[in-house]
Coordinates of C-alpha atoms (C1' of nucleotides) in Angstrom, one line a residue:
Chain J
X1 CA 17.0 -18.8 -31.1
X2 CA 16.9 -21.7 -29.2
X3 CA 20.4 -22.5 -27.4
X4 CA 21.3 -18.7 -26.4
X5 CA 21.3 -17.6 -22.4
X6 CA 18.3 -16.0 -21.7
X7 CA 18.5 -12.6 -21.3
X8 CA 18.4 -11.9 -17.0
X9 CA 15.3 -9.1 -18.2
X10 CA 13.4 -12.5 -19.4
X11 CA 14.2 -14.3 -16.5
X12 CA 13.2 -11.5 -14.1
X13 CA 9.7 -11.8 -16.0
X14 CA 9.3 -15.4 -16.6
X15 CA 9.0 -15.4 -12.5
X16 CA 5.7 -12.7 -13.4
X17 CA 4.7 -15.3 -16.0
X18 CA 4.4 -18.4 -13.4
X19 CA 2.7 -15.9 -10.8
X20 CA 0.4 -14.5 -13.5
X21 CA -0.7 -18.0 -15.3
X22 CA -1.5 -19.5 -11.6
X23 CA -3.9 -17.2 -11.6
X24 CA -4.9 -17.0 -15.2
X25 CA -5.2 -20.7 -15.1
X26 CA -8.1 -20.9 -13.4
X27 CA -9.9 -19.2 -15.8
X28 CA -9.1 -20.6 -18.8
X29 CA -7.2 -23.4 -21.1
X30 CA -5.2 -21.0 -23.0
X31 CA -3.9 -17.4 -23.0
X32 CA -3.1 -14.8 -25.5
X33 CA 0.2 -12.6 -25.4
X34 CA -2.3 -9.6 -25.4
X35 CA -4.0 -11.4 -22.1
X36 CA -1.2 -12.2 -20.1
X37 CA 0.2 -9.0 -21.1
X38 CA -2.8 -7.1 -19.5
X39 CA -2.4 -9.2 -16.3
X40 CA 1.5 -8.2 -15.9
X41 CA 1.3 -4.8 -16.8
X42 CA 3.5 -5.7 -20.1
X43 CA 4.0 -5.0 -23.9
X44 CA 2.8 -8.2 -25.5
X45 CA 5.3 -8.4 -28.3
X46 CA 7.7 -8.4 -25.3
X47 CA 6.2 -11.5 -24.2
X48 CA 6.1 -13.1 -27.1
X49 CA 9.6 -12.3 -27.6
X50 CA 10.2 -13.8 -24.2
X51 CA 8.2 -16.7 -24.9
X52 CA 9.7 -17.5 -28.5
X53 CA 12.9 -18.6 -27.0
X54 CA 11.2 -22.2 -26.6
X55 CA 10.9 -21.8 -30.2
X56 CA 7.3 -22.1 -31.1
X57 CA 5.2 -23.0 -28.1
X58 CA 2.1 -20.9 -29.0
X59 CA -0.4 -21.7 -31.3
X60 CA -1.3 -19.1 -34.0
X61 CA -4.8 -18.1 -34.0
X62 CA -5.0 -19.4 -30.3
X63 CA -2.5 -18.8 -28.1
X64 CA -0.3 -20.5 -25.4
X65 CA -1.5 -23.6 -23.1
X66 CA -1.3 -22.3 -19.9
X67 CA 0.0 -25.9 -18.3
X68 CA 2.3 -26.2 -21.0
X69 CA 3.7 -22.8 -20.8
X70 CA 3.7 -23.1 -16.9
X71 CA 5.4 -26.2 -17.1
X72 CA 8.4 -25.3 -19.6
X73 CA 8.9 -21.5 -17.2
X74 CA 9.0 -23.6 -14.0
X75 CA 11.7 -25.8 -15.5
X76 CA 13.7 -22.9 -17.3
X77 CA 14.3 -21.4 -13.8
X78 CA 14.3 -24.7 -11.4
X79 CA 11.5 -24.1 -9.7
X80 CA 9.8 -27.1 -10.9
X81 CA 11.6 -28.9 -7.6
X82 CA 11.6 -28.3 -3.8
X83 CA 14.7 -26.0 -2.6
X84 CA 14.5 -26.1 1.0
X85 CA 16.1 -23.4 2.9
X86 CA 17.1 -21.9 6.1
X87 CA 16.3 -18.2 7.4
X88 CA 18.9 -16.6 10.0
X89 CA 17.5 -14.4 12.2
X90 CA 13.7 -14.9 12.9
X91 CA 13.7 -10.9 12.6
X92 CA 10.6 -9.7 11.2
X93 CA 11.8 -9.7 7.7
X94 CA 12.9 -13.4 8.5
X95 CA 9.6 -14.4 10.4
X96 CA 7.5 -12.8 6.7
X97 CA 9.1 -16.0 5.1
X98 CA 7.9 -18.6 7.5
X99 CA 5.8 -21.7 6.4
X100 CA 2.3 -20.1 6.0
X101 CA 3.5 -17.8 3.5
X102 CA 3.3 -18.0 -0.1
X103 CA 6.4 -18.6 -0.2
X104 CA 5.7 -22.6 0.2
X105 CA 3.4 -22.8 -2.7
X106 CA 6.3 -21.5 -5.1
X107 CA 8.7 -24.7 -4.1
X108 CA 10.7 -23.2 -1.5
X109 CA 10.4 -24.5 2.1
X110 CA 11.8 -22.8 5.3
X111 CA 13.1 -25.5 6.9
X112 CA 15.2 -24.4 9.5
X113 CA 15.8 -21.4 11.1
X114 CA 19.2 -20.1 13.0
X115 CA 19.8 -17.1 15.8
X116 CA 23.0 -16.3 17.3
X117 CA 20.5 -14.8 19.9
X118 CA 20.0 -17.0 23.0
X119 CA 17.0 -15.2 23.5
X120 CA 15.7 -16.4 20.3
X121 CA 17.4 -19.9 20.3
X122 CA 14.1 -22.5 21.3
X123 CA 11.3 -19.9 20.5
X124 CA 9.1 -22.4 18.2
X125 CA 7.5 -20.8 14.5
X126 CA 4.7 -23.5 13.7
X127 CA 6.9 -26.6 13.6
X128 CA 10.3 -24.9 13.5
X129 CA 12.2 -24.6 16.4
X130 CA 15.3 -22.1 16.3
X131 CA 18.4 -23.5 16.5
X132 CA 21.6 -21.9 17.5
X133 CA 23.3 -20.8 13.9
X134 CA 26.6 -22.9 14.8
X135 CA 24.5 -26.2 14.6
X136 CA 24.6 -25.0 11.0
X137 CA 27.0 -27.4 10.1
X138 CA 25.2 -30.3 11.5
X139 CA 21.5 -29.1 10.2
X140 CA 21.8 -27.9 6.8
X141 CA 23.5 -31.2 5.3
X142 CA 21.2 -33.0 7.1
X143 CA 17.9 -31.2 5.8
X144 CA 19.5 -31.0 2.1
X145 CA 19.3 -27.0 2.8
X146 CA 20.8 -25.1 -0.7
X147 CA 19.7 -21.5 -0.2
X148 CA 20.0 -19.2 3.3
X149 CA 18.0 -16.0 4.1
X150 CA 20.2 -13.5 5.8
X151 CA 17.8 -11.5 7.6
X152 CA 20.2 -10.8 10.5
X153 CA 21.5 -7.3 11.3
X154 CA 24.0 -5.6 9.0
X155 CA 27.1 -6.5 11.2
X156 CA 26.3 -10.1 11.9
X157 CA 25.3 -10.5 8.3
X158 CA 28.7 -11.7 6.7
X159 CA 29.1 -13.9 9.5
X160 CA 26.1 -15.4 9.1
X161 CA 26.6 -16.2 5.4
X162 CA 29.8 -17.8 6.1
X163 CA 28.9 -19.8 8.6
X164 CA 26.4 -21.2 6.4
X165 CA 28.4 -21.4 3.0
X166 CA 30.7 -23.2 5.3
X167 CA 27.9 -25.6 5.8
X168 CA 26.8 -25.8 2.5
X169 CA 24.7 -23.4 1.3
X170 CA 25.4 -21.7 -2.0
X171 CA 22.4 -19.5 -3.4
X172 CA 22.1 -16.3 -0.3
X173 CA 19.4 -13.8 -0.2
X174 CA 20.4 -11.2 1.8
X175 CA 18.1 -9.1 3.3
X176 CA 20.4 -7.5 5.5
X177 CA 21.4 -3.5 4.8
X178 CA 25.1 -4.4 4.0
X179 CA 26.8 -5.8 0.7
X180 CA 28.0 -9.9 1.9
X181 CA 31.2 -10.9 -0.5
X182 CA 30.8 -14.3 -1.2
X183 CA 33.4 -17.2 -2.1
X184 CA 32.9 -17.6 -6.2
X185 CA 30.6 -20.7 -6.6
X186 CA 28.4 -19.0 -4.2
X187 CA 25.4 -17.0 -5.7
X188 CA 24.4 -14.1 -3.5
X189 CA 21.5 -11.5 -4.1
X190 CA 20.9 -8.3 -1.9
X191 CA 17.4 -7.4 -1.4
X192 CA 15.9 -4.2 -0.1
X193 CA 12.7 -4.5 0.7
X194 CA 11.9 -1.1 1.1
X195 CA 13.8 0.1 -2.2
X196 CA 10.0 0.2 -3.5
X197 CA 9.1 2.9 -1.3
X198 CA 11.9 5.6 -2.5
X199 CA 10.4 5.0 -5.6
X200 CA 7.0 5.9 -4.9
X201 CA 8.0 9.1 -2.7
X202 CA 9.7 10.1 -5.9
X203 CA 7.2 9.8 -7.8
X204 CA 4.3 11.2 -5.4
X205 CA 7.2 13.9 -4.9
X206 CA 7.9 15.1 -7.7
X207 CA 8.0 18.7 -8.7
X208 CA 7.6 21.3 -5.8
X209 CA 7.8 19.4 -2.1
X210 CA 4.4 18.8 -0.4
X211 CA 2.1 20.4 -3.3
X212 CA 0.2 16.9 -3.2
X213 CA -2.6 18.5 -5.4
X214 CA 0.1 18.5 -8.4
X215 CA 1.4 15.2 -7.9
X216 CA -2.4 13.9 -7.6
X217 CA -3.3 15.7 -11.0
X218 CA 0.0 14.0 -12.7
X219 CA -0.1 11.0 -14.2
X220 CA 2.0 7.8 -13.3
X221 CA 5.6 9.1 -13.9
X222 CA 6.8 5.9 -14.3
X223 CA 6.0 3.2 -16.1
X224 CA 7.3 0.1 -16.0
X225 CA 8.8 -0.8 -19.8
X226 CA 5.9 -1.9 -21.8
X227 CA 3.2 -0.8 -19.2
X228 CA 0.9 0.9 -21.3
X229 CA 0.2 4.7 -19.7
X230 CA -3.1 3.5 -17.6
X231 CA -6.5 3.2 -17.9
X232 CA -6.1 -0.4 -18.2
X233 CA -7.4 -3.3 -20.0
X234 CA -9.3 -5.2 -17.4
X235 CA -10.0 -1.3 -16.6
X236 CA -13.4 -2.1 -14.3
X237 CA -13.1 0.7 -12.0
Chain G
X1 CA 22.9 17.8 -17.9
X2 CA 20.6 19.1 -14.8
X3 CA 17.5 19.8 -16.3
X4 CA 16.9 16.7 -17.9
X5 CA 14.8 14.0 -16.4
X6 CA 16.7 11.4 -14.6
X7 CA 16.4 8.4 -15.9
X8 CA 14.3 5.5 -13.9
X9 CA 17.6 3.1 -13.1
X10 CA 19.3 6.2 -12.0
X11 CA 16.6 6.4 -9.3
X12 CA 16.6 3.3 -8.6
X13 CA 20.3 3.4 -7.6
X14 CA 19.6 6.6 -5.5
X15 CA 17.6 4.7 -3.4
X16 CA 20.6 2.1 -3.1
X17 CA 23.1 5.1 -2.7
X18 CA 21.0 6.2 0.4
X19 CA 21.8 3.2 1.5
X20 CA 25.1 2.5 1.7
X21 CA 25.4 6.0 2.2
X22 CA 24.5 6.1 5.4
X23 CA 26.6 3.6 7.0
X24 CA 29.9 4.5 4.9
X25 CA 29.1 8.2 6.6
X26 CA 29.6 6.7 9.7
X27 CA 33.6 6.0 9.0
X28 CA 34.0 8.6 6.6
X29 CA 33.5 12.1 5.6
X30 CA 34.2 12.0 2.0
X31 CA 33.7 9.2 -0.5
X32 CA 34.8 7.8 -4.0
X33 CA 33.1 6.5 -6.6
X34 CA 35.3 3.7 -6.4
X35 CA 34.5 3.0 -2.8
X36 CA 30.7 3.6 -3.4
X37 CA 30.9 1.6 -5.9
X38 CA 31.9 -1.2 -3.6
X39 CA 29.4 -1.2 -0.9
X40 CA 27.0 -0.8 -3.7
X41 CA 28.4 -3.8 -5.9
X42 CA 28.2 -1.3 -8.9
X43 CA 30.6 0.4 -11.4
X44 CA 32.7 3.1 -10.2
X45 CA 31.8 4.9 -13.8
X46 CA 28.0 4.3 -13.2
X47 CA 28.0 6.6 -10.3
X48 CA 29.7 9.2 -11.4
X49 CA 27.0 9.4 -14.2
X50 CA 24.5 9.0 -11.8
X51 CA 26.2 11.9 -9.8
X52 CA 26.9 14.0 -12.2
X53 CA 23.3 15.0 -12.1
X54 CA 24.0 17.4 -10.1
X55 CA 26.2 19.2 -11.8
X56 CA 30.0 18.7 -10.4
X57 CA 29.0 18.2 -6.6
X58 CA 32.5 16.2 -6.2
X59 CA 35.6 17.6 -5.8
X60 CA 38.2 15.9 -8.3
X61 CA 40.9 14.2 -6.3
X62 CA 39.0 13.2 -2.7
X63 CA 35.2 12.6 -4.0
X64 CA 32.2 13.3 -2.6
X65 CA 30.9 14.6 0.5
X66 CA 28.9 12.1 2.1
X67 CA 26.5 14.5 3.5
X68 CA 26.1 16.8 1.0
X69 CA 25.4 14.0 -1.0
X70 CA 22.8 12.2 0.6
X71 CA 21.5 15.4 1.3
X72 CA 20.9 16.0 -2.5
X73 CA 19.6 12.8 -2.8
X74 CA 17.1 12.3 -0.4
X75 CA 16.0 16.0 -1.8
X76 CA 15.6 14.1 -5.1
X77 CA 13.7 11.2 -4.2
X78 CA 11.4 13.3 -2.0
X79 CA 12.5 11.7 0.9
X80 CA 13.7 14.7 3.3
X81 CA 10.4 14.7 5.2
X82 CA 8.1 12.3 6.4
X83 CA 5.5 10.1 4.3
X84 CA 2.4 9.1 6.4
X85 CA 1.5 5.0 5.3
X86 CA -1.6 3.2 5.4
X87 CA -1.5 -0.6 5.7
X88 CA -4.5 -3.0 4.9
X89 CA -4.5 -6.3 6.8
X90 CA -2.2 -7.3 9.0
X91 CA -0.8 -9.9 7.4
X92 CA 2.5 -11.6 7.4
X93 CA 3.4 -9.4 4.7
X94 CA 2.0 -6.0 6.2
X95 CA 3.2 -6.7 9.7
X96 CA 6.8 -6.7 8.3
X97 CA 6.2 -2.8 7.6
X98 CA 4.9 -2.0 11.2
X99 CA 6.9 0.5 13.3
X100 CA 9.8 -1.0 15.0
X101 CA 11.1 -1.6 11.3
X102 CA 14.0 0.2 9.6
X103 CA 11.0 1.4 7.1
X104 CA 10.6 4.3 9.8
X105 CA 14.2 5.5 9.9
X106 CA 13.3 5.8 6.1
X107 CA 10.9 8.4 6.4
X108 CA 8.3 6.2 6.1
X109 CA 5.7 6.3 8.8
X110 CA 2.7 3.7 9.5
X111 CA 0.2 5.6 10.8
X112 CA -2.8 3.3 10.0
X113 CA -3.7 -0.6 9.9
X114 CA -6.8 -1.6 8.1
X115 CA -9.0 -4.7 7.9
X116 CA -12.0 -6.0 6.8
X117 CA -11.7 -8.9 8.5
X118 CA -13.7 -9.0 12.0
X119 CA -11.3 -10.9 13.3
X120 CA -8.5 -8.7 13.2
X121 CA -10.1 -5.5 13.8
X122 CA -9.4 -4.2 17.5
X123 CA -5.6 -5.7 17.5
X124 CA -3.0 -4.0 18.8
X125 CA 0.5 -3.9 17.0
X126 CA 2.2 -1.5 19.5
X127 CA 0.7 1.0 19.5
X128 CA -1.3 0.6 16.1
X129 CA -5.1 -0.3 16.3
X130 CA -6.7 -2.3 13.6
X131 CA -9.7 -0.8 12.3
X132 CA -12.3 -1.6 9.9
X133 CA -11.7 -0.4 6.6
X134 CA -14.6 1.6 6.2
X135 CA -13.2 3.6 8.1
X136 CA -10.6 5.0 6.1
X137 CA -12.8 8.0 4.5
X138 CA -12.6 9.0 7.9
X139 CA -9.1 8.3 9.0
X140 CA -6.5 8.6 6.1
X141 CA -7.4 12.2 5.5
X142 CA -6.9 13.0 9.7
X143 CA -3.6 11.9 9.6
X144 CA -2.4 12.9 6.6
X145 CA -1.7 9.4 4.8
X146 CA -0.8 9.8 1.5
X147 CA 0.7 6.0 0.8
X148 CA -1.1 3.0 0.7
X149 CA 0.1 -0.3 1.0
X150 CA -1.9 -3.6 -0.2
X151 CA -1.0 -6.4 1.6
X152 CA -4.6 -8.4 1.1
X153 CA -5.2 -12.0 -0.5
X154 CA -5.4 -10.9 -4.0
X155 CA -9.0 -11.4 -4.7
X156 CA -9.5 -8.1 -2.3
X157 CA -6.8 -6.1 -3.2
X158 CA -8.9 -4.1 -6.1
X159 CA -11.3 -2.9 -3.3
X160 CA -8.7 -2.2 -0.9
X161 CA -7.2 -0.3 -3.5
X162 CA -10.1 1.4 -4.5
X163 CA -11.1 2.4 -1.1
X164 CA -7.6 3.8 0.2
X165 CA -7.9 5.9 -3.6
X166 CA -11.5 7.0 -2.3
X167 CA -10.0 8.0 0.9
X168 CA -7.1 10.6 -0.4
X169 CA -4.3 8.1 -0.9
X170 CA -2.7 8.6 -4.4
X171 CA 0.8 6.2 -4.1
X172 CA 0.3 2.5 -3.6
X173 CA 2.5 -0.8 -3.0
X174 CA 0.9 -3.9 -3.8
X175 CA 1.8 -7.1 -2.2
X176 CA -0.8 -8.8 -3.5
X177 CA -0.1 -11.2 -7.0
X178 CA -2.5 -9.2 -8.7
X179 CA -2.1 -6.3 -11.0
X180 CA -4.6 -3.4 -9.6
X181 CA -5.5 -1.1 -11.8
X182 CA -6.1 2.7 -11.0
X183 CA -6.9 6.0 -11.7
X184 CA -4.7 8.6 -13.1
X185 CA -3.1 10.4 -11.1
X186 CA -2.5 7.6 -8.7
X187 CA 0.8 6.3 -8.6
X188 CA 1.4 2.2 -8.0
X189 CA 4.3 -0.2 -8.0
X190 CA 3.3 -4.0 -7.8
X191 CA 6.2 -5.8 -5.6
X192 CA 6.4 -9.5 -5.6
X193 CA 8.3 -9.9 -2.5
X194 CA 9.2 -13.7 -3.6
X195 CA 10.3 -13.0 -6.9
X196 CA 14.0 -13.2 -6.1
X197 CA 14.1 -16.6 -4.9
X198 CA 13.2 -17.4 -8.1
X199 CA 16.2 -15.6 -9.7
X200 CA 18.5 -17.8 -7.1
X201 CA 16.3 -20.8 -7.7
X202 CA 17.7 -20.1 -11.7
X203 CA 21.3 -19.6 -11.0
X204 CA 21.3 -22.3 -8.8
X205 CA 19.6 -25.3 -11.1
X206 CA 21.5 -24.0 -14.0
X207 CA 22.5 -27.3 -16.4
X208 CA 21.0 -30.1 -15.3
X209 CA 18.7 -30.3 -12.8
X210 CA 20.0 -31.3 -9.7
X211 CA 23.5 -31.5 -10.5
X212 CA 24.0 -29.5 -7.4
X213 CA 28.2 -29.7 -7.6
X214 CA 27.8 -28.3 -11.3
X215 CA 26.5 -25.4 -10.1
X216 CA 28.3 -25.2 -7.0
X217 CA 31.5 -24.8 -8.9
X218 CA 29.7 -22.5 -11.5
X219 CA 31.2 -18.7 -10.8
X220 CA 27.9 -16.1 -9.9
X221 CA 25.9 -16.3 -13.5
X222 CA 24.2 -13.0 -13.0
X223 CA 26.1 -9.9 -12.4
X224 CA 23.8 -7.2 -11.2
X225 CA 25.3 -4.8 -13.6
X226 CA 28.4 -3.1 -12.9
X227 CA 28.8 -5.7 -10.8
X228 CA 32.8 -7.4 -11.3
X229 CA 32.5 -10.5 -11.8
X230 CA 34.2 -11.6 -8.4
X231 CA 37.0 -10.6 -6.7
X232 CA 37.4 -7.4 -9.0
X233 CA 40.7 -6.3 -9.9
X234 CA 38.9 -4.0 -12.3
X235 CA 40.1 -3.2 -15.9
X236 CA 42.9 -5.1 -17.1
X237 CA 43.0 -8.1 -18.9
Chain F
dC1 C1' 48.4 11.6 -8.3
dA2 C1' 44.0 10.4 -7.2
dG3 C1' 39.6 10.9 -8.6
dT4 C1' 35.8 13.5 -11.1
dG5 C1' 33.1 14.7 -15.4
dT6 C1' 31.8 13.2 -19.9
dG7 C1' 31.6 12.2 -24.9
dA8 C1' 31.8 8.1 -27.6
dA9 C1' 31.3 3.2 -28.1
dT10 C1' 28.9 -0.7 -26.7
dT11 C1' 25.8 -3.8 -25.1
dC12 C1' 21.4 -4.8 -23.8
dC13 C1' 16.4 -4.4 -24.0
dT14 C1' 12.0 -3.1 -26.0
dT15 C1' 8.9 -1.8 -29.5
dC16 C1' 7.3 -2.0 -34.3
dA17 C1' 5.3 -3.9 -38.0
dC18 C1' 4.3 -7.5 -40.8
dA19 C1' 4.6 -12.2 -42.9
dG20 C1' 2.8 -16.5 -42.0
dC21 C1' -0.1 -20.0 -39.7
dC22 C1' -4.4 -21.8 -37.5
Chain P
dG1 C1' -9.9 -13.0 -38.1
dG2 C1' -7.0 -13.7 -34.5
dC3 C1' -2.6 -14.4 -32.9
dT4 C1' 2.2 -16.0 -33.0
dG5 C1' 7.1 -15.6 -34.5
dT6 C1' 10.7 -12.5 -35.8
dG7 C1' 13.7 -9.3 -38.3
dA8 C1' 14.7 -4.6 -38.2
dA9 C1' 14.5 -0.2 -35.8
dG10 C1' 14.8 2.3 -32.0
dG11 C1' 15.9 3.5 -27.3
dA12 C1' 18.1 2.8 -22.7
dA13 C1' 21.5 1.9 -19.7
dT14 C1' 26.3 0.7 -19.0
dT15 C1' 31.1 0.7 -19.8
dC16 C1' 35.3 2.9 -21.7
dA17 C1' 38.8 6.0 -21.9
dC18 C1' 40.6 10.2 -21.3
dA19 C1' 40.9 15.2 -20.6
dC20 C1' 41.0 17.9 -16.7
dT21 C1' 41.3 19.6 -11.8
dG22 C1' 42.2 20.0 -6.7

DNA sequence: CAGTGTGAATTCCTTCACAGCC
DNA sequence: GGCTGTGAAGGAATTCACACTG
């Protein structure tokens, strides 16, 4: 099963794995599939379908070694390295991804950060000073810099990739409201941060508007695939 | 096909269709699925399915009606009135939701900043005051909050959780990298605001490590589906 | 024509259930 | 006994292709 692409559902959830087994780690040695399931809200078969991909990492009877298993995930998505990158726009969004965040502890560092706003052009974030985004060119080769955070308005957004694809960026997060096209060779991902919301209105919403006493008596509409209904295992209330 | 329930990707993609919605409505009146499609980075078919919920609310030869549409939609998702939030701690992470964010313009309104951290209690963020978490019981009901949003370290986030729940809250977002676990009838997403970087980390490193021209060269390895896979002349081959 | 609505085909993902190992 | 690895089954979500309509 070995040499296939992973599928992107698996890769999506091997970045739940790491955060999961740093915290699962702590406690013990080795986890089940049935454990770590309970900590991510997943179907264990799922995980040790996931898992089997490295072909036989767990131990029957036992379980998976946490290092290990952290160790082999962190490589299958490159994260077992430093990626440094820059942040356009210390807007709030931008500003959430700052040094100080968790963000650093997962192997990527802010380390620069770009305005096209003279206002903002000087203001100092811990050690980071904003610089004015055309001293992209000069900056991000300098700093090794390999993935940008658009976090700039929607309509300065495309500009502000290009300027630093021209640099030499070529992994985006976009945090802006607007679809950036990208040169091919460039990997681009749109975020919304507040896509979760809609979801939970929905949810809350559901059936007649504003009878809250129904939506409180419903259970969880959704559940994420292999989330098992509620009540769950580590259940403490 | 109406009274069926819609299925949870279809959701998902309202939320994004709200979106891009409202700036396309800004240039035009009417839209089609192929141009949706666009400023969605989706599949021109995919919406109409999506659409087609509604039972034949385009008009064959122009498309839809951007207002009627997003009208609909935001009807579906619950999001054609106002949802009152509740934020504990002030953190990086909950700051970003404060007023003054597009979360607002979403229907979402922050009403309420908690903390059970001395420190914090008695700041100002506009014109939000931090208060003690205790006080919730008292406050959440007042103002009607119905959504929580756990932005603690994660070793708090269970009592955070449980306390908002206690209070009249029955949606939550977790920030936190923990899994919470709640009642029925209470309705939570866990968002992992880093998780992403982690998908780019992966499409960046992939082949060998640090081969950075490899991957530079490399064409986008995930396509969100629906997405083309670059510069789409769609179909054809 | 341009563009929707939709069955049918396809691809992808998850769950099941059980054999096999520690 | 406990737990992994995995084929086979089942279920979703997406794409195709085309009839149909304004």
């Amino acid at each position: 099963m070995n040499r296939t692409t992973i599928s992107k559902a698996t890769i999506r959830r091997f970045g739940v794995y790491i955060q999961a087994l740093e915290s699962l780690g702590k406690e013990s040695r080795v986890v089940s599939s049935d454990r770590l399931a309970a900590a991510c809200g997943l179907h264990p078969g799922l995980i040790r379908k996931d898992l089997a991909w490295y072909g036989g990492i767990g131990r029957r009877g036992s379980g998976y070694e946490v290092h290990a298993l952290l160790s082999v995930i962190k490589h299958t998505l490159s994260v077992d390295r430093i990626w440094r990158v820059a942040v356009v726009e210390p807007t709030v969004t931008g500003r959430a991804l700052l040094p100080g965040t968790a963000l650093a502890q997962r192997g990527f560092e802010v380390s620069a950060v770009f305005s096209s706003d003279c206002d903002s052009v000087g203001e100092r974030y811990g050690a980071l000073e904003v610089h004015p985004l055309r001293m992209a060119q000069e900056i991000v080769p300098r700093l090794g810099i390999e993935i940008g955070v658009i976090a700039t308005a929607p309509e300065h957004a495309q500009y502000a990739a290009d300027t630093l694809v021209r640099a030499g960026v070529y992994g985006l997060l976009c945090y802006a409201p607007v679809r950036i096209s990208s040169q091919p060779g460039v990997f681009v991902i749109h975020v919304d941060v507040f896509q979760p919301f809609f979801t939970v209105a929905h949810a809350l919403g559901l059936g007649d508007p504003d009878s809250r006493a129904v939506a409180r008596r419903r259970n969880n509409v959704f559940r994420e695939p292999g989330v098992q209904p509620d009540s769950g295992p580590r259940g403490r209330v």
